[in-house]
Amino acid sequence: QAQLVESGGGLVQAGGSLRLSCAASGSIFTIHTMGWYRQAPGKQRELVADITSSGRTNYADSVKGRFTISRDNAKNTVYLQMNSLKPEDTAVYSCNADVWVTTMRKENIWGQGTQVTVSS
């Protein structure tokens, strides 16, 4: 069974930076799309950014120009570099991945989430 483990959340002042990491492990044949979602209190979960195995990226309008998603396919790891953070970026950030655990079976899996808090 595949699993995702995130790291890198924390408390930062507005204008600061954080880097999130998410490593996939376990039964993995290959991973297609990996992405980051976030959910703020009282709000729906939203896509922040995702990246395909070939490196094609997609960003929410609210983070374009400030956040950068990248991945290391050899390490099955995805990163989210967050710069110029704003208080409205405060949320629980969760990693998501489309994992082919065999050549015939694909699973969509989630990490446990990591808190990002931006103070004004």
mmCIF file of C-alpha atoms in Angstrom:
data_model
loop_
_atom_site.group_PDB
_atom_site.id
_atom_site.type_symbol
_atom_site.label_atom_id
_atom_site.label_comp_id
_atom_site.label_asym_id
_atom_site.label_seq_id
_atom_site.Cartn_x
_atom_site.Cartn_y
_atom_site.Cartn_z
ATOM 1 C CA GLN A 1 0.000 0.000 0.000
ATOM 2 C CA ALA A 2 1.309 3.449 -0.907
ATOM 3 C CA GLN A 3 1.392 6.354 1.502
ATOM 4 C CA LEU A 4 2.328 10.042 1.483
ATOM 5 C CA VAL A 5 4.229 11.787 4.242
ATOM 6 C CA GLU A 6 4.394 15.584 4.335
ATOM 7 C CA SER A 7 6.800 17.878 6.107
ATOM 8 C CA GLY A 8 7.748 21.537 6.225
ATOM 9 C CA GLY A 9 4.722 23.323 7.603
ATOM 10 C CA GLY A 10 4.912 25.868 10.384
ATOM 11 C CA LEU A 11 4.431 29.450 11.466
ATOM 12 C CA VAL A 12 5.832 32.295 9.398
ATOM 13 C CA GLN A 13 5.341 36.044 9.195
ATOM 14 C CA ALA A 14 3.654 37.631 6.215
ATOM 15 C CA GLY A 15 6.115 38.038 3.386
ATOM 16 C CA GLY A 16 8.105 35.022 4.485
ATOM 17 C CA SER A 17 8.712 31.667 2.822
ATOM 18 C CA LEU A 18 8.161 28.002 3.553
ATOM 19 C CA ARG A 19 8.933 24.842 1.624
ATOM 20 C CA LEU A 20 6.683 21.816 1.881
ATOM 21 C CA SER A 21 7.779 18.312 0.953
ATOM 22 C CA CYS A 22 5.729 15.195 0.336
ATOM 23 C CA ALA A 23 7.336 11.805 -0.122
ATOM 24 C CA ALA A 24 5.526 8.757 -1.438
ATOM 25 C CA SER A 25 6.533 5.315 -0.238
ATOM 26 C CA GLY A 26 5.281 1.758 -0.196
ATOM 27 C CA SER A 27 3.867 -0.186 -3.109
ATOM 28 C CA ILE A 28 4.487 2.091 -6.098
ATOM 29 C CA PHE A 29 4.814 1.218 -9.747
ATOM 30 C CA THR A 30 4.704 4.803 -10.967
ATOM 31 C CA ILE A 31 3.087 8.111 -9.998
ATOM 32 C CA HIS A 32 1.209 10.338 -12.409
ATOM 33 C CA THR A 33 -0.051 13.620 -10.993
ATOM 34 C CA MET A 34 1.064 14.901 -7.599
ATOM 35 C CA GLY A 35 -0.427 17.978 -6.059
ATOM 36 C CA TRP A 36 -1.024 20.172 -3.060
ATOM 37 C CA TYR A 37 -4.421 21.148 -1.736
ATOM 38 C CA ARG A 38 -5.316 23.369 1.181
ATOM 39 C CA GLN A 39 -8.260 23.869 3.467
ATOM 40 C CA ALA A 40 -8.738 26.903 5.656
ATOM 41 C CA PRO A 41 -11.176 26.899 8.597
ATOM 42 C CA GLY A 42 -14.740 27.204 7.369
ATOM 43 C CA LYS A 43 -13.747 26.887 3.726
ATOM 44 C CA GLN A 44 -13.756 24.122 1.158
ATOM 45 C CA ARG A 45 -10.581 22.334 0.207
ATOM 46 C CA GLU A 46 -9.017 23.854 -2.888
ATOM 47 C CA LEU A 47 -6.284 22.905 -5.300
ATOM 48 C CA VAL A 48 -3.120 24.931 -4.800
ATOM 49 C CA ALA A 49 -0.935 23.398 -7.501
ATOM 50 C CA ASP A 50 -0.257 20.110 -9.209
ATOM 51 C CA ILE A 51 2.375 18.634 -11.465
ATOM 52 C CA THR A 52 2.385 15.679 -13.831
ATOM 53 C CA SER A 53 5.172 13.143 -14.149
ATOM 54 C CA SER A 54 6.371 14.984 -17.260
ATOM 55 C CA GLY A 55 6.576 18.259 -15.352
ATOM 56 C CA ARG A 56 3.466 20.054 -16.556
ATOM 57 C CA THR A 57 2.236 22.361 -13.794
ATOM 58 C CA ASN A 58 -1.058 23.945 -12.844
ATOM 59 C CA TYR A 59 -1.608 26.667 -10.239
ATOM 60 C CA ALA A 60 -4.521 28.330 -8.506
ATOM 61 C CA ASP A 61 -4.771 31.974 -9.552
ATOM 62 C CA SER A 62 -4.304 33.063 -5.944
ATOM 63 C CA VAL A 63 -0.784 31.602 -5.758
ATOM 64 C CA LYS A 64 0.555 32.204 -9.255
ATOM 65 C CA GLY A 65 3.870 34.018 -9.147
ATOM 66 C CA ARG A 66 4.373 33.247 -5.455
ATOM 67 C CA PHE A 67 4.335 29.441 -5.201
ATOM 68 C CA THR A 68 6.352 26.931 -7.202
ATOM 69 C CA ILE A 69 5.638 23.221 -7.387
ATOM 70 C CA SER A 70 8.338 20.762 -8.387
ATOM 71 C CA ARG A 71 9.028 17.062 -8.090
ATOM 72 C CA ASP A 72 11.831 14.551 -8.020
ATOM 73 C CA ASN A 73 10.551 11.453 -9.787
ATOM 74 C CA ALA A 74 13.514 9.359 -8.649
ATOM 75 C CA LYS A 75 12.582 10.083 -5.030
ATOM 76 C CA ASN A 76 8.790 10.040 -5.554
ATOM 77 C CA THR A 77 8.711 13.425 -3.870
ATOM 78 C CA VAL A 78 6.861 16.639 -4.610
ATOM 79 C CA TYR A 79 7.760 20.062 -3.230
ATOM 80 C CA LEU A 80 5.904 23.329 -2.809
ATOM 81 C CA GLN A 81 8.024 26.434 -2.448
ATOM 82 C CA MET A 82 5.874 29.193 -1.008
ATOM 83 C CA ASN A 83 7.170 32.760 -1.150
ATOM 84 C CA SER A 84 5.609 36.113 -0.289
ATOM 85 C CA LEU A 85 3.196 34.363 2.038
ATOM 86 C CA LYS A 86 0.020 36.148 3.061
ATOM 87 C CA PRO A 87 -2.255 35.598 6.069
ATOM 88 C CA GLU A 88 -4.892 34.261 3.674
ATOM 89 C CA ASP A 89 -2.533 31.393 2.815
ATOM 90 C CA THR A 90 -3.097 30.023 6.321
ATOM 91 C CA ALA A 91 -4.545 26.527 5.993
ATOM 92 C CA VAL A 92 -3.882 22.831 6.343
ATOM 93 C CA TYR A 93 -1.936 21.793 3.267
ATOM 94 C CA SER A 94 -2.377 18.228 2.052
ATOM 95 C CA CYS A 95 -0.493 16.273 -0.555
ATOM 96 C CA ASN A 96 -2.348 14.168 -3.112
ATOM 97 C CA ALA A 97 -1.103 11.692 -5.689
ATOM 98 C CA ASP A 98 -2.388 9.384 -8.407
ATOM 99 C CA VAL A 99 -0.339 6.268 -7.753
ATOM 100 C CA TRP A 100 -0.209 3.234 -9.979
ATOM 101 C CA VAL A 101 0.472 0.539 -7.407
ATOM 102 C CA THR A 102 0.616 -2.097 -10.139
ATOM 103 C CA THR A 103 0.324 -1.882 -13.912
ATOM 104 C CA MET A 104 -3.394 -2.547 -13.525
ATOM 105 C CA ARG A 105 -4.440 -0.657 -10.401
ATOM 106 C CA LYS A 106 -4.348 3.054 -9.632
ATOM 107 C CA GLU A 107 -5.060 4.639 -6.269
ATOM 108 C CA ASN A 108 -5.635 8.266 -5.358
ATOM 109 C CA ILE A 109 -4.020 8.839 -1.982
ATOM 110 C CA TRP A 110 -3.719 11.686 0.505
ATOM 111 C CA GLY A 111 -1.153 12.698 3.056
ATOM 112 C CA GLN A 112 -2.058 13.511 6.638
ATOM 113 C CA GLY A 113 -1.807 17.278 6.140
ATOM 114 C CA THR A 114 0.520 19.910 7.529
ATOM 115 C CA GLN A 115 -0.459 23.224 9.081
ATOM 116 C CA VAL A 116 0.774 26.464 7.553
ATOM 117 C CA THR A 117 0.088 29.600 9.553
ATOM 118 C CA VAL A 118 0.978 33.065 8.280
ATOM 119 C CA SER A 119 0.865 35.870 10.819
ATOM 120 C CA SER A 120 0.242 39.479 9.847
#
